[in-house]
mmCIF file of C-alpha atoms in Angstrom:
data_model
loop_
_atom_site.group_PDB
_atom_site.id
_atom_site.type_symbol
_atom_site.label_atom_id
_atom_site.label_comp_id
_atom_site.label_asym_id
_atom_site.label_seq_id
_atom_site.Cartn_x
_atom_site.Cartn_y
_atom_site.Cartn_z
ATOM 1 C CA MET A 6 57.512 -231.806 -91.619
ATOM 2 C CA PHE A 7 58.729 -234.114 -88.831
ATOM 3 C CA ARG A 8 59.123 -231.245 -86.407
ATOM 4 C CA GLU A 9 55.723 -229.680 -87.180
ATOM 5 C CA ASN A 10 53.845 -232.990 -86.947
ATOM 6 C CA TYR A 11 55.281 -233.787 -83.528
ATOM 7 C CA LYS A 12 54.616 -230.308 -82.220
ATOM 8 C CA ASN A 13 50.964 -230.476 -83.300
ATOM 9 C CA LEU A 14 50.542 -233.964 -81.844
ATOM 10 C CA PHE A 15 52.053 -233.359 -78.431
ATOM 11 C CA SER A 16 50.734 -229.855 -77.909
ATOM 12 C CA GLN A 17 47.340 -231.522 -77.423
ATOM 13 C CA ILE A 18 48.583 -233.941 -74.743
ATOM 14 C CA LYS A 19 49.009 -233.178 -71.061
ATOM 15 C CA PRO A 20 50.856 -235.866 -69.076
ATOM 16 C CA ASP A 21 49.347 -237.444 -66.002
ATOM 17 C CA GLU A 22 51.576 -236.776 -62.966
ATOM 18 C CA ILE A 23 51.536 -240.428 -61.870
ATOM 19 C CA LEU A 24 52.610 -241.518 -65.364
ATOM 20 C CA VAL A 25 55.401 -238.966 -65.350
ATOM 21 C CA ASP A 26 56.724 -240.122 -61.963
ATOM 22 C CA SER A 27 56.493 -243.756 -63.020
ATOM 23 C CA ALA A 28 58.303 -243.140 -66.304
ATOM 24 C CA ILE A 29 61.108 -241.260 -64.557
ATOM 25 C CA GLN A 30 61.631 -243.901 -61.879
ATOM 26 C CA THR A 31 61.478 -246.822 -64.303
ATOM 27 C CA THR A 32 63.971 -245.267 -66.696
ATOM 28 C CA ARG A 33 66.328 -244.317 -63.882
ATOM 29 C CA ASN A 34 66.348 -247.890 -62.617
ATOM 30 C CA LYS A 35 66.986 -249.326 -66.062
ATOM 31 C CA ALA A 36 69.775 -246.849 -66.754
ATOM 32 C CA ARG A 37 71.476 -247.732 -63.485
ATOM 33 C CA SER A 38 71.189 -251.493 -63.848
ATOM 34 C CA ARG A 39 72.533 -251.632 -67.420
ATOM 35 C CA GLN A 40 71.599 -255.291 -67.537
ATOM 36 C CA LYS A 41 69.921 -255.427 -70.933
ATOM 37 C CA PRO A 42 71.993 -255.408 -74.132
ATOM 38 C CA LEU A 43 71.909 -252.382 -76.424
ATOM 39 C CA SER A 44 70.222 -254.449 -79.147
ATOM 40 C CA SER A 45 67.091 -254.756 -77.003
ATOM 41 C CA LEU A 46 66.492 -250.995 -77.381
ATOM 42 C CA ARG A 47 66.450 -251.249 -81.150
ATOM 43 C CA LYS A 48 64.563 -254.509 -81.446
ATOM 44 C CA PRO A 49 60.772 -254.174 -81.543
ATOM 45 C CA ALA A 50 59.071 -251.246 -83.244
ATOM 46 C CA ALA A 51 56.340 -251.286 -80.608
ATOM 47 C CA ALA A 52 58.887 -250.770 -77.843
ATOM 48 C CA LEU A 53 60.412 -247.833 -79.717
ATOM 49 C CA VAL A 54 57.021 -246.137 -80.037
ATOM 50 C CA SER A 55 56.196 -246.775 -76.366
ATOM 51 C CA ILE A 56 59.514 -245.402 -75.123
ATOM 52 C CA CYS A 57 59.289 -242.282 -77.264
ATOM 53 C CA LEU A 58 55.661 -241.671 -76.266
ATOM 54 C CA CYS A 59 56.218 -242.110 -72.525
ATOM 55 C CA LEU A 60 59.377 -240.041 -72.474
ATOM 56 C CA SER A 61 58.104 -237.245 -74.682
ATOM 57 C CA LEU A 62 54.960 -236.900 -72.544
ATOM 58 C CA ALA A 63 57.193 -236.130 -69.576
ATOM 59 C CA MET A 64 59.900 -234.306 -71.475
ATOM 60 C CA PRO A 65 59.638 -230.915 -69.720
ATOM 61 C CA VAL A 66 60.523 -232.723 -66.480
ATOM 62 C CA LEU A 67 62.923 -235.266 -67.947
ATOM 63 C CA ALA A 68 65.015 -232.857 -69.992
ATOM 64 C CA ALA A 69 65.703 -230.717 -66.962
ATOM 65 C CA ASN A 70 66.227 -233.385 -64.326
ATOM 66 C CA VAL A 71 67.050 -236.837 -65.665
ATOM 67 C CA GLU A 72 70.216 -237.068 -67.744
ATOM 68 C CA PRO A 73 69.969 -240.879 -68.310
ATOM 69 C CA VAL A 74 66.512 -240.413 -69.854
ATOM 70 C CA TYR A 75 67.750 -237.817 -72.312
ATOM 71 C CA GLN A 76 70.673 -240.029 -73.274
ATOM 72 C CA LEU A 77 68.307 -242.961 -73.766
ATOM 73 C CA MET A 78 66.035 -240.899 -76.003
ATOM 74 C CA TYR A 79 69.000 -239.676 -78.028
ATOM 75 C CA LEU A 80 70.147 -243.265 -78.456
ATOM 76 C CA VAL A 81 66.709 -244.344 -79.721
ATOM 77 C CA SER A 82 65.964 -241.248 -81.844
ATOM 78 C CA PRO A 83 68.175 -238.143 -82.021
ATOM 79 C CA GLN A 84 65.359 -236.269 -83.797
ATOM 80 C CA VAL A 85 62.861 -236.860 -80.995
ATOM 81 C CA ALA A 86 65.398 -236.169 -78.249
ATOM 82 C CA GLN A 87 66.518 -232.838 -79.696
ATOM 83 C CA LEU A 88 62.988 -231.755 -80.628
ATOM 84 C CA PHE A 89 61.864 -231.835 -76.998
ATOM 85 C CA MET A 90 65.010 -230.409 -75.425
ATOM 86 C CA THR A 91 64.407 -227.060 -73.744
ATOM 87 C CA VAL A 92 66.507 -224.213 -75.132
ATOM 88 C CA GLN A 93 69.092 -223.238 -72.513
ATOM 89 C CA LYS A 94 71.949 -221.067 -73.730
ATOM 90 C CA SER A 95 73.765 -220.812 -70.403
ATOM 91 C CA ASP A 96 74.715 -223.282 -67.676
ATOM 92 C CA GLU A 97 76.763 -223.078 -64.489
ATOM 93 C CA ASP A 98 78.317 -225.763 -62.300
ATOM 94 C CA ASN A 99 81.220 -225.895 -59.858
ATOM 95 C CA GLY A 100 81.842 -222.173 -60.278
ATOM 96 C CA ILE A 101 82.311 -222.498 -64.049
ATOM 97 C CA LYS A 102 79.849 -220.877 -66.466
ATOM 98 C CA MET A 103 79.193 -222.013 -70.038
ATOM 99 C CA ASP A 104 77.494 -219.674 -72.553
ATOM 100 C CA VAL A 105 76.423 -219.899 -76.183
ATOM 101 C CA VAL A 106 77.763 -216.806 -77.951
ATOM 102 C CA SER A 107 76.430 -217.514 -81.451
ATOM 103 C CA ALA A 108 75.157 -220.393 -83.555
ATOM 104 C CA TYR A 109 74.640 -219.913 -87.274
ATOM 105 C CA ILE A 110 74.712 -221.689 -90.628
ATOM 106 C CA HIS A 111 76.422 -220.960 -93.925
ATOM 107 C CA ASP A 112 76.017 -223.438 -96.778
ATOM 108 C CA ASN A 113 76.036 -226.876 -95.091
ATOM 109 C CA ILE A 114 78.311 -225.784 -92.236
ATOM 110 C CA ALA A 115 77.089 -224.782 -88.791
ATOM 111 C CA GLU A 116 79.492 -222.818 -86.587
ATOM 112 C CA VAL A 117 78.860 -222.373 -82.896
ATOM 113 C CA TYR A 118 80.912 -220.294 -80.459
ATOM 114 C CA ILE A 119 80.842 -221.394 -76.806
ATOM 115 C CA THR A 120 82.602 -219.774 -73.851
ATOM 116 C CA MET A 121 83.632 -221.203 -70.478
ATOM 117 C CA GLN A 122 84.432 -218.793 -67.652
ATOM 118 C CA ASP A 123 85.741 -219.347 -64.134
ATOM 119 C CA LEU A 124 83.566 -217.264 -61.803
ATOM 120 C CA THR A 125 85.841 -217.892 -58.829
ATOM 121 C CA GLU A 126 89.354 -216.739 -57.983
ATOM 122 C CA GLN A 127 90.823 -220.215 -58.529
ATOM 123 C CA ASN A 128 92.052 -219.576 -62.111
ATOM 124 C CA ARG A 129 90.992 -223.015 -63.285
ATOM 125 C CA VAL A 130 90.254 -221.815 -66.820
ATOM 126 C CA ASP A 131 93.420 -220.695 -68.605
ATOM 127 C CA GLU A 132 94.876 -220.473 -72.101
ATOM 128 C CA THR A 133 95.770 -224.189 -72.084
ATOM 129 C CA ILE A 134 92.259 -225.488 -71.274
ATOM 130 C CA ASP A 135 91.538 -228.848 -72.907
ATOM 131 C CA LEU A 136 88.086 -230.493 -72.901
ATOM 132 C CA PHE A 137 89.897 -233.843 -72.761
ATOM 133 C CA ASP A 138 87.505 -235.609 -75.177
ATOM 134 C CA SER A 139 84.783 -235.270 -72.527
ATOM 135 C CA TYR A 140 82.398 -233.240 -74.668
ATOM 136 C CA SER A 141 79.353 -234.383 -76.645
ATOM 137 C CA ILE A 142 77.695 -232.645 -79.609
ATOM 138 C CA ASN A 143 74.178 -234.053 -79.966
ATOM 139 C CA ARG A 144 72.318 -233.128 -83.132
ATOM 140 C CA PRO A 145 69.201 -234.466 -84.902
ATOM 141 C CA PHE A 146 70.704 -234.889 -88.370
ATOM 142 C CA ALA A 147 73.528 -236.808 -90.057
ATOM 143 C CA SER A 148 76.769 -234.858 -89.816
ATOM 144 C CA ALA A 149 80.392 -234.670 -88.732
ATOM 145 C CA ALA A 150 81.292 -232.421 -85.806
ATOM 146 C CA HIS A 151 84.266 -231.347 -83.721
ATOM 147 C CA CYS A 152 85.225 -228.723 -81.143
ATOM 148 C CA GLU A 153 88.429 -226.691 -80.757
ATOM 149 C CA ARG A 154 89.689 -223.908 -78.506
ATOM 150 C CA VAL A 155 90.069 -220.669 -80.472
ATOM 151 C CA GLY A 156 90.700 -217.983 -77.866
ATOM 152 C CA TYR A 157 91.275 -216.953 -74.267
ATOM 153 C CA ASP A 158 90.711 -213.675 -72.395
ATOM 154 C CA ALA A 159 92.948 -213.524 -69.325
ATOM 155 C CA GLY A 160 91.132 -210.480 -67.949
ATOM 156 C CA THR A 161 87.800 -212.278 -67.636
ATOM 157 C CA LYS A 162 89.258 -215.807 -67.354
ATOM 158 C CA THR A 163 87.147 -216.856 -70.327
ATOM 159 C CA ALA A 164 88.015 -219.458 -72.958
ATOM 160 C CA THR A 165 86.235 -219.563 -76.320
ATOM 161 C CA PHE A 166 85.555 -222.749 -78.298
ATOM 162 C CA LEU A 167 84.395 -223.194 -81.881
ATOM 163 C CA ILE A 168 82.068 -226.108 -82.666
ATOM 164 C CA THR A 169 81.944 -226.940 -86.373
ATOM 165 C CA ILE A 170 79.169 -229.172 -87.720
ATOM 166 C CA GLU A 171 79.085 -230.299 -91.352
ATOM 167 C CA GLU A 172 75.642 -231.552 -92.416
ATOM 168 C CA TRP A 173 75.669 -234.499 -94.847
ATOM 169 C CA GLY A 174 72.179 -234.690 -96.362
ATOM 170 C CA ASN A 175 71.549 -231.272 -97.951
ATOM 171 C CA GLN A 176 68.558 -230.763 -95.661
ATOM 172 C CA ASN A 177 67.349 -227.544 -94.077
ATOM 173 C CA ILE A 178 68.702 -227.542 -90.518
ATOM 174 C CA VAL A 179 67.812 -223.942 -89.626
ATOM 175 C CA GLY A 180 65.955 -224.058 -86.318
ATOM 176 C CA ASP A 181 67.191 -227.531 -85.393
ATOM 177 C CA LYS A 182 68.436 -227.714 -81.814
ATOM 178 C CA ILE A 183 71.950 -228.731 -80.813
ATOM 179 C CA THR A 184 72.947 -229.909 -77.332
ATOM 180 C CA PHE A 185 76.570 -229.433 -76.285
ATOM 181 C CA SER A 186 77.759 -230.926 -72.991
ATOM 182 C CA VAL A 187 81.047 -231.164 -71.098
ATOM 183 C CA ARG A 188 81.798 -233.290 -68.044
ATOM 184 C CA GLU A 189 85.423 -232.325 -67.299
ATOM 185 C CA PHE A 190 88.423 -230.369 -68.551
ATOM 186 C CA LEU A 191 92.162 -230.047 -68.043
ATOM 187 C CA SER A 192 94.156 -226.852 -67.641
ATOM 188 C CA HIS A 193 97.563 -225.520 -66.580
ATOM 189 C CA LYS A 194 99.171 -227.689 -69.236
ATOM 190 C CA LYS A 195 102.906 -227.472 -69.987
ATOM 191 C CA ASN A 196 104.714 -228.204 -73.240
ATOM 192 C CA TYR A 197 108.313 -229.375 -73.292
ATOM 193 C CA LYS A 198 109.949 -229.222 -76.717
ATOM 194 C CA ASP A 199 113.265 -230.703 -77.822
ATOM 195 C CA ILE A 200 114.272 -231.684 -74.288
ATOM 196 C CA LEU A 201 117.721 -233.263 -73.923
ATOM 197 C CA VAL A 202 117.636 -236.392 -71.761
ATOM 198 C CA PRO A 203 121.082 -236.609 -70.103
ATOM 199 C CA ILE A 204 121.661 -240.344 -70.429
ATOM 200 C CA ALA A 205 124.936 -241.693 -71.831
ATOM 201 C CA LEU A 206 123.548 -244.076 -74.453
ATOM 202 C CA SER A 207 126.945 -245.768 -74.805
ATOM 203 C CA ASP A 208 126.388 -247.145 -71.281
ATOM 204 C CA VAL A 209 123.008 -248.709 -72.102
ATOM 205 C CA ASP A 210 123.221 -252.498 -71.882
ATOM 206 C CA VAL A 211 121.018 -255.494 -72.627
ATOM 207 C CA ALA A 212 117.893 -255.426 -70.444
ATOM 208 C CA GLU A 213 118.201 -257.625 -67.371
ATOM 209 C CA SER A 214 114.457 -258.163 -66.970
ATOM 210 C CA THR A 215 111.741 -258.287 -69.626
ATOM 211 C CA GLN A 216 108.123 -259.345 -69.867
ATOM 212 C CA ILE A 217 105.581 -260.297 -72.517
ATOM 213 C CA VAL A 218 102.646 -257.862 -72.513
ATOM 214 C CA SER A 219 99.342 -257.231 -74.248
ATOM 215 C CA SER A 220 99.501 -253.976 -76.158
ATOM 216 C CA ASN A 221 96.588 -251.552 -75.956
ATOM 217 C CA GLY A 222 97.840 -249.232 -78.697
ATOM 218 C CA GLY A 223 100.863 -247.892 -80.493
ATOM 219 C CA GLY A 224 102.170 -246.835 -83.880
ATOM 220 C CA GLY A 225 105.141 -246.385 -86.154
ATOM 221 C CA LEU A 226 106.353 -247.897 -89.414
ATOM 222 C CA ASP A 227 107.118 -251.320 -87.901
ATOM 223 C CA TYR A 228 104.155 -251.522 -85.522
ATOM 224 C CA LYS A 229 102.211 -254.129 -87.514
ATOM 225 C CA LYS A 230 105.349 -256.196 -88.018
ATOM 226 C CA PHE A 231 106.199 -256.532 -84.316
ATOM 227 C CA VAL A 232 103.004 -255.708 -82.415
ATOM 228 C CA GLY A 233 99.965 -255.840 -84.711
ATOM 229 C CA GLY A 234 97.382 -258.608 -84.824
ATOM 230 C CA ASP A 235 97.600 -261.223 -82.081
ATOM 231 C CA GLN A 236 101.291 -260.619 -81.377
ATOM 232 C CA LYS A 237 102.340 -259.884 -77.816
ATOM 233 C CA PRO A 238 105.459 -257.713 -77.677
ATOM 234 C CA ILE A 239 108.382 -258.084 -75.300
ATOM 235 C CA ALA A 240 108.768 -255.061 -73.028
ATOM 236 C CA LEU A 241 111.104 -253.866 -70.328
ATOM 237 C CA THR A 242 110.092 -254.711 -66.794
ATOM 238 C CA PRO A 243 109.407 -251.284 -65.227
ATOM 239 C CA SER A 244 111.964 -250.033 -62.734
ATOM 240 C CA ALA A 245 111.951 -247.188 -60.228
ATOM 241 C CA PRO A 246 111.831 -243.718 -61.858
ATOM 242 C CA MET A 247 115.219 -242.719 -63.256
ATOM 243 C CA SER A 248 116.613 -239.432 -61.913
ATOM 244 C CA GLU A 249 118.018 -238.386 -65.311
ATOM 245 C CA PHE A 250 114.468 -237.605 -66.466
ATOM 246 C CA SER A 251 112.757 -234.704 -64.682
ATOM 247 C CA ILE A 252 109.370 -234.089 -66.330
ATOM 248 C CA ASP A 253 106.713 -233.862 -63.602
ATOM 249 C CA GLY A 254 103.912 -236.345 -64.259
ATOM 250 C CA ILE A 255 105.958 -238.631 -66.530
ATOM 251 C CA SER A 256 108.568 -241.092 -65.265
ATOM 252 C CA LEU A 257 111.374 -242.779 -67.177
ATOM 253 C CA SER A 258 110.872 -246.380 -66.046
ATOM 254 C CA GLY A 259 113.405 -248.219 -68.169
ATOM 255 C CA ILE A 260 115.956 -248.254 -70.973
ATOM 256 C CA GLY A 261 117.806 -251.224 -72.434
ATOM 257 C CA TYR A 262 118.330 -253.504 -75.407
ATOM 258 C CA ILE A 263 115.929 -256.315 -76.263
ATOM 259 C CA GLU A 264 116.721 -258.590 -79.213
ATOM 260 C CA GLY A 265 119.143 -256.071 -80.684
ATOM 261 C CA LYS A 266 116.845 -253.030 -80.478
ATOM 262 C CA LEU A 267 116.896 -250.090 -78.059
ATOM 263 C CA HIS A 268 113.785 -249.908 -75.873
ATOM 264 C CA ILE A 269 112.875 -246.804 -73.860
ATOM 265 C CA GLN A 270 109.903 -246.832 -71.499
ATOM 266 C CA THR A 271 107.900 -244.140 -69.698
ATOM 267 C CA ALA A 272 105.197 -244.452 -67.026
ATOM 268 C CA VAL A 273 102.168 -242.227 -66.372
ATOM 269 C CA LYS A 274 100.052 -242.736 -63.263
ATOM 270 C CA GLU A 275 96.249 -242.579 -63.512
ATOM 271 C CA PRO A 276 96.150 -241.551 -67.207
ATOM 272 C CA SER A 277 92.374 -241.012 -67.039
ATOM 273 C CA ASP A 278 93.052 -238.008 -64.787
ATOM 274 C CA ASN A 279 95.532 -236.262 -67.060
ATOM 275 C CA ASP A 280 96.804 -235.943 -70.594
ATOM 276 C CA ASN A 281 100.473 -236.500 -69.818
ATOM 277 C CA HIS A 282 102.198 -237.901 -72.878
ATOM 278 C CA GLY A 283 105.161 -237.492 -75.198
ATOM 279 C CA PHE A 284 107.731 -239.355 -77.261
ATOM 280 C CA PHE A 285 111.468 -239.790 -77.673
ATOM 281 C CA TYR A 286 113.762 -239.399 -80.649
ATOM 282 C CA LEU A 287 117.510 -239.567 -81.257
ATOM 283 C CA LYS A 288 119.946 -237.125 -82.820
ATOM 284 C CA ASP A 289 123.116 -238.249 -84.515
ATOM 285 C CA GLY A 290 126.462 -236.447 -84.425
ATOM 286 C CA ASN A 291 125.302 -234.041 -87.154
ATOM 287 C CA GLY A 292 122.082 -233.150 -85.354
ATOM 288 C CA ASN A 293 119.906 -235.222 -87.671
ATOM 289 C CA ARG A 294 116.765 -236.527 -86.025
ATOM 290 C CA VAL A 295 116.015 -240.262 -85.907
ATOM 291 C CA ASP A 296 112.482 -241.284 -84.909
ATOM 292 C CA HIS A 297 111.526 -244.556 -83.250
ATOM 293 C CA ASN A 298 110.633 -247.472 -85.530
ATOM 294 C CA TYR A 299 107.533 -248.319 -83.529
ATOM 295 C CA SER A 300 105.914 -247.812 -80.168
ATOM 296 C CA PHE A 301 103.396 -249.680 -78.053
ATOM 297 C CA ALA A 302 101.607 -249.211 -74.755
ATOM 298 C CA PHE A 303 100.397 -251.448 -71.961
ATOM 299 C CA SER A 304 99.059 -250.902 -68.458
ATOM 300 C CA ASN A 305 99.025 -252.477 -65.026
ATOM 301 C CA GLN A 306 95.279 -251.897 -64.674
ATOM 302 C CA TYR A 307 94.825 -255.179 -62.813
ATOM 303 C CA GLU A 308 97.492 -254.363 -60.247
ATOM 304 C CA GLN A 309 97.554 -252.130 -57.188
ATOM 305 C CA PRO A 310 97.804 -249.335 -56.312
ATOM 306 C CA GLY A 311 96.210 -247.395 -59.163
ATOM 307 C CA ARG A 312 96.515 -247.729 -62.914
ATOM 308 C CA ILE A 313 99.811 -246.935 -64.656
ATOM 309 C CA GLU A 314 100.173 -246.593 -68.416
ATOM 310 C CA TYR A 315 103.537 -247.627 -69.878
ATOM 311 C CA ASP A 316 104.646 -246.320 -73.280
ATOM 312 C CA ASN A 317 107.504 -248.101 -75.028
ATOM 313 C CA TYR A 318 109.597 -246.645 -77.856
ATOM 314 C CA VAL A 319 111.774 -248.937 -79.964
ATOM 315 C CA PHE A 320 114.758 -247.857 -82.081
ATOM 316 C CA ASP A 321 116.502 -250.173 -84.540
ATOM 317 C CA ILE A 322 120.011 -248.895 -83.812
ATOM 318 C CA PRO A 323 122.729 -251.522 -83.133
ATOM 319 C CA GLN A 324 124.152 -251.426 -79.636
ATOM 320 C CA ASP A 325 127.693 -250.842 -80.886
ATOM 321 C CA GLU A 326 126.534 -247.686 -82.725
ATOM 322 C CA ILE A 327 124.223 -246.122 -80.135
ATOM 323 C CA GLY A 328 127.081 -244.169 -78.509
ATOM 324 C CA GLY A 329 127.031 -241.819 -81.508
ATOM 325 C CA TYR A 330 123.527 -240.591 -80.639
ATOM 326 C CA THR A 331 121.897 -238.447 -77.966
ATOM 327 C CA LEU A 332 118.377 -238.795 -76.598
ATOM 328 C CA TYR A 333 115.713 -236.070 -76.902
ATOM 329 C CA GLY A 334 111.968 -235.827 -76.436
ATOM 330 C CA ASP A 335 108.801 -233.718 -76.659
ATOM 331 C CA PHE A 336 106.303 -233.920 -73.794
ATOM 332 C CA VAL A 337 102.996 -232.462 -72.583
ATOM 333 C CA THR A 338 101.699 -232.508 -68.996
ATOM 334 C CA SER A 339 98.537 -231.174 -67.368
ATOM 335 C CA GLY A 340 98.426 -229.680 -63.902
ATOM 336 C CA LEU A 341 94.708 -229.549 -63.109
ATOM 337 C CA LYS A 342 91.558 -231.558 -63.806
ATOM 338 C CA VAL A 343 88.145 -229.995 -63.142
ATOM 339 C CA GLU A 344 84.960 -232.070 -63.126
ATOM 340 C CA GLY A 345 81.383 -230.869 -63.476
ATOM 341 C CA SER A 346 78.300 -231.060 -65.652
ATOM 342 C CA TRP A 347 77.731 -228.316 -68.193
ATOM 343 C CA ARG A 348 75.053 -228.546 -70.895
ATOM 344 C CA VAL A 349 73.532 -225.998 -73.263
ATOM 345 C CA THR A 350 70.843 -226.439 -75.916
ATOM 346 C CA PHE A 351 70.305 -223.916 -78.685
ATOM 347 C CA PRO A 352 68.722 -223.586 -82.151
ATOM 348 C CA LEU A 353 70.806 -223.077 -85.256
ATOM 349 C CA GLU A 354 70.151 -219.783 -87.013
ATOM 350 C CA SER A 355 71.033 -218.532 -90.466
ATOM 351 C CA ILE A 356 73.335 -215.554 -90.872
ATOM 352 C CA LYS A 357 70.382 -213.551 -92.226
ATOM 353 C CA ASP A 358 68.316 -214.310 -89.124
ATOM 354 C CA GLN A 359 71.120 -213.130 -86.813
ATOM 355 C CA ALA A 360 71.492 -209.879 -88.743
ATOM 356 C CA LYS A 361 67.865 -208.877 -88.116
#
């Protein structure tokens, strides 16, 4: 009913060119300034109607040319934004092509297959491609959604992704339009499993230099006890990269005892440009694995040059017993980051419709 009413209403309206230009310029300026709080968009009902009317009048222009306007409409009303999006099942940018292969519904689940192909000879799309949490799945109904890589064809340099959308309200979503967008991806990733770190743990001493830091994340069984809440953990003061650790993109920046616990620290430069990460664990004389008790992270984002993320792993093993263990780790690094702007919009179809 919503979709039909809006179609009937706006099919009778032709936007004035001056109004269209004014609406585009005004919205661009507001999107760039970002001065008003988000609550002001939701506040008055009159403003909501005015925004939707002005933007929808110009939607054929806005949808194709002004990304901030579309995002603003989606923020105000996902139904309105998706209703006026132009169907576009293919998009190309920076030599990378995105295509919608199929989009169909069974029960309350929508499954969409998307491909990304490198049209150049640069081999930027490979079997390790990772969308790096840079994708958006915009839909006009309440649901949960996620995207995962499900295949790769080396011959055509094409990766396939499956988008799964689970609708929550038992409503008919056949024909509703979905917009999927990606702004960057990583590739040429490497996995290092069960890597021996050749450090004689019996030689590890009490840390000479420590610092109190503000944690920006972490985990482990004892995380809440030592880091959670308003607590500020004690960390190793980062040192120059240690030569015993040779994973490109991750540096071993410290190891030592603090308050009777073994601390091991790694450093990753410019973490927003990669997905380099990992963790350490110990093995005793019988090969049994011992995981860290907790971990925490902090960064030097207010220092120069560039941001560095430090991950700290803490083991509750007495110093006089640590000689009976060896140090291992699992790590992942990425070799390439590709930026662009890819966006496709497509209607959901039932399996019966696709079979016709």
